[in-house]
Amino acid sequence: MALHPALAPVADLVGTWRGPGRGEYPTITSFTYTEEVTFTDVGKPFLTYLQRTWSPAGDPMHTETGFFRVAGGEAVEFVLAQPTGQTELAEGALVTEPRGFATELHSRVVNAASAKIVDATIRRLRLDGDELATEFAMAAVGVPMTHHLGSVLTRTA
């Protein structure tokens, strides 16, 4: 199956990525984790997305799923759902680089009635060859926009 032409700028994102991450936030104790992210081509103008994390002991921590789209070759739209009761619509410019791309995605968040309140998020992705760096900031539970997570992932075989 051929990759949809709209996805050409992010074609190298397809696959599974894994590596270490670190989390912090003013309301919690800092922590480390292992992260695995999979972007799958389904022959349509979007990639499916699945993210999972584990504690150093191997216990499951977080997961989210969604769709990664390129709009007009110049913008990214990332639609996400989380089991903690949030959905995100994150959008930003796509910056092509010699060995990949970078994007900073600002979101609108919808919270379920029982979920903690997340007002907004910012996700940064930078693909450089076989390395995918991620950063995640959020404004939540009364704290203004603050760095929360960061990881450096490498492509798995």
CSV table of C-alpha atoms in Angstrom, one decimal:
chain,number,residue,atom,x,y,z
A,1,MET,CA,0.0,0.0,0.0
A,2,ALA,CA,1.4,3.4,-1.0
A,3,LEU,CA,1.7,6.2,1.5
A,4,HIS,CA,-0.9,8.9,0.9
A,5,PRO,CA,0.8,11.9,-0.9
A,6,ALA,CA,-0.3,14.3,1.8
A,7,LEU,CA,1.9,12.4,4.3
A,8,ALA,CA,5.1,12.8,2.3
A,9,PRO,CA,6.6,15.4,4.6
A,10,VAL,CA,6.3,13.1,7.6
A,11,ALA,CA,6.8,9.7,5.9
A,12,ASP,CA,9.8,8.8,8.0
A,13,LEU,CA,7.6,9.0,11.1
A,14,VAL,CA,5.9,5.7,10.2
A,15,GLY,CA,7.0,2.9,12.6
A,16,THR,CA,7.5,2.3,16.3
A,17,TRP,CA,9.7,4.4,18.5
A,18,ARG,CA,10.9,3.6,22.0
A,19,GLY,CA,13.1,5.2,24.7
A,20,PRO,CA,13.4,6.9,28.1
A,21,GLY,CA,11.4,9.8,29.3
A,22,ARG,CA,11.2,12.0,32.4
A,23,GLY,CA,8.2,13.7,33.9
A,24,GLU,CA,7.7,16.6,36.3
A,25,TYR,CA,5.1,19.1,37.3
A,26,PRO,CA,4.6,21.4,40.3
A,27,THR,CA,1.9,19.2,41.8
A,28,ILE,CA,3.7,15.8,41.6
A,29,THR,CA,7.0,14.1,42.4
A,30,SER,CA,9.3,13.8,39.3
A,31,PHE,CA,9.5,10.4,37.7
A,32,THR,CA,11.1,8.5,34.8
A,33,TYR,CA,9.4,6.1,32.4
A,34,THR,CA,9.8,4.2,29.1
A,35,GLU,CA,7.8,5.4,26.2
A,36,GLU,CA,6.7,3.6,23.1
A,37,VAL,CA,5.0,5.4,20.2
A,38,THR,CA,3.7,3.9,17.0
A,39,PHE,CA,2.6,5.8,13.9
A,40,THR,CA,0.8,3.5,11.4
A,41,ASP,CA,0.0,4.1,7.7
A,42,VAL,CA,-3.5,3.0,6.8
A,43,GLY,CA,-3.5,4.2,3.2
A,44,LYS,CA,-5.5,7.4,4.1
A,45,PRO,CA,-4.3,11.0,4.5
A,46,PHE,CA,-3.5,10.4,8.2
A,47,LEU,CA,-1.4,8.2,10.4
A,48,THR,CA,-2.9,6.3,13.4
A,49,TYR,CA,-1.1,7.0,16.6
A,50,LEU,CA,-0.7,4.9,19.8
A,51,GLN,CA,1.4,5.9,22.8
A,52,ARG,CA,2.1,3.8,25.9
A,53,THR,CA,4.4,4.3,28.9
A,54,TRP,CA,5.8,2.1,31.6
A,55,SER,CA,7.4,2.7,35.0
A,56,PRO,CA,11.0,1.6,35.6
A,57,ALA,CA,9.5,-1.6,37.2
A,58,GLY,CA,7.5,-2.3,34.0
A,59,ASP,CA,4.1,-1.3,35.3
A,60,PRO,CA,1.8,0.4,32.8
A,61,MET,CA,1.4,4.2,33.3
A,62,HIS,CA,-0.3,6.2,30.5
A,63,THR,CA,-1.7,5.6,27.1
A,64,GLU,CA,-3.3,7.7,24.4
A,65,THR,CA,-4.4,7.2,20.9
A,66,GLY,CA,-5.3,9.4,17.9
A,67,PHE,CA,-4.7,10.5,14.4
A,68,PHE,CA,-1.8,12.6,12.9
A,69,ARG,CA,-2.6,14.6,9.8
A,70,VAL,CA,-0.7,17.0,7.5
A,71,ALA,CA,-2.8,19.8,6.1
A,72,GLY,CA,-1.6,21.5,2.9
A,73,GLY,CA,2.0,20.3,3.5
A,74,GLU,CA,2.6,23.1,5.9
A,75,ALA,CA,0.6,22.3,9.0
A,76,VAL,CA,0.0,19.4,11.4
A,77,GLU,CA,-3.3,18.4,13.0
A,78,PHE,CA,-3.1,15.9,15.9
A,79,VAL,CA,-6.4,14.6,17.3
A,80,LEU,CA,-5.9,12.7,20.6
A,81,ALA,CA,-8.0,10.8,23.1
A,82,GLN,CA,-6.9,9.8,26.6
A,83,PRO,CA,-8.4,7.4,29.1
A,84,THR,CA,-8.0,10.1,31.8
A,85,GLY,CA,-11.0,11.9,30.3
A,86,GLN,CA,-9.4,14.4,27.9
A,87,THR,CA,-9.5,14.9,24.2
A,88,GLU,CA,-7.1,17.2,22.4
A,89,LEU,CA,-7.1,18.9,19.1
A,90,ALA,CA,-3.5,20.1,18.6
A,91,GLU,CA,-2.4,22.2,15.6
A,92,GLY,CA,0.8,23.8,14.5
A,93,ALA,CA,3.2,24.6,11.6
A,94,LEU,CA,5.3,21.9,10.0
A,95,VAL,CA,8.9,22.9,9.6
A,96,THR,CA,10.8,20.6,7.3
A,97,GLU,CA,14.5,20.0,8.3
A,98,PRO,CA,17.3,18.2,6.4
A,99,ARG,CA,16.8,14.8,8.3
A,100,GLY,CA,13.1,15.2,9.3
A,101,PHE,CA,10.8,17.8,10.6
A,102,ALA,CA,9.8,19.8,13.7
A,103,THR,CA,6.4,21.0,14.9
A,104,GLU,CA,5.0,22.8,17.9
A,105,LEU,CA,1.3,21.9,18.4
A,106,HIS,CA,-1.0,24.0,20.6
A,107,SER,CA,-4.2,22.3,21.7
A,108,ARG,CA,-7.8,22.9,22.6
A,109,VAL,CA,-8.8,20.4,25.3
A,110,VAL,CA,-12.2,19.0,26.3
A,111,ASN,CA,-12.4,17.4,29.7
A,112,ALA,CA,-15.0,14.8,30.8
A,113,ALA,CA,-17.0,15.8,33.9
A,114,SER,CA,-15.0,13.4,36.1
A,115,ALA,CA,-11.6,14.3,34.7
A,116,LYS,CA,-9.0,16.6,36.2
A,117,ILE,CA,-9.1,20.0,34.5
A,118,VAL,CA,-6.5,20.4,31.7
A,119,ASP,CA,-6.9,23.8,30.1
A,120,ALA,CA,-4.4,23.6,27.2
A,121,THR,CA,-1.3,21.6,26.1
A,122,ILE,CA,1.7,22.2,23.9
A,123,ARG,CA,3.4,19.3,22.2
A,124,ARG,CA,6.7,19.5,20.4
A,125,LEU,CA,8.0,16.8,18.1
A,126,ARG,CA,11.3,16.8,16.3
A,127,LEU,CA,12.2,14.0,14.0
A,128,ASP,CA,16.0,13.8,13.2
A,129,GLY,CA,16.9,10.7,11.3
A,130,ASP,CA,16.2,7.7,13.6
A,131,GLU,CA,15.6,9.9,16.7
A,132,LEU,CA,12.2,11.3,17.7
A,133,ALA,CA,12.3,13.9,20.5
A,134,THR,CA,9.1,14.8,22.3
A,135,GLU,CA,8.2,17.5,24.8
A,136,PHE,CA,4.8,18.0,26.4
A,137,ALA,CA,3.7,21.0,28.5
A,138,MET,CA,0.3,21.6,30.0
A,139,ALA,CA,-1.8,24.2,31.9
A,140,ALA,CA,-3.8,22.1,34.3
A,141,VAL,CA,-5.3,22.0,37.8
A,142,GLY,CA,-4.7,25.7,38.3
A,143,VAL,CA,-1.0,25.7,37.2
A,144,PRO,CA,-0.1,27.9,34.2
A,145,MET,CA,1.5,26.3,31.1
A,146,THR,CA,4.5,24.3,32.4
A,147,HIS,CA,6.8,21.6,31.1
A,148,HIS,CA,5.6,18.2,32.1
A,149,LEU,CA,7.2,15.4,29.9
A,150,GLY,CA,10.1,14.9,27.7
A,151,SER,CA,11.5,11.8,25.9
A,152,VAL,CA,14.0,10.8,23.3
A,153,LEU,CA,12.9,7.8,21.3
A,154,THR,CA,14.7,5.8,18.7
A,155,ARG,CA,13.2,3.7,15.9
A,156,THR,CA,12.8,0.1,16.8
A,157,ALA,CA,13.6,-2.7,14.3
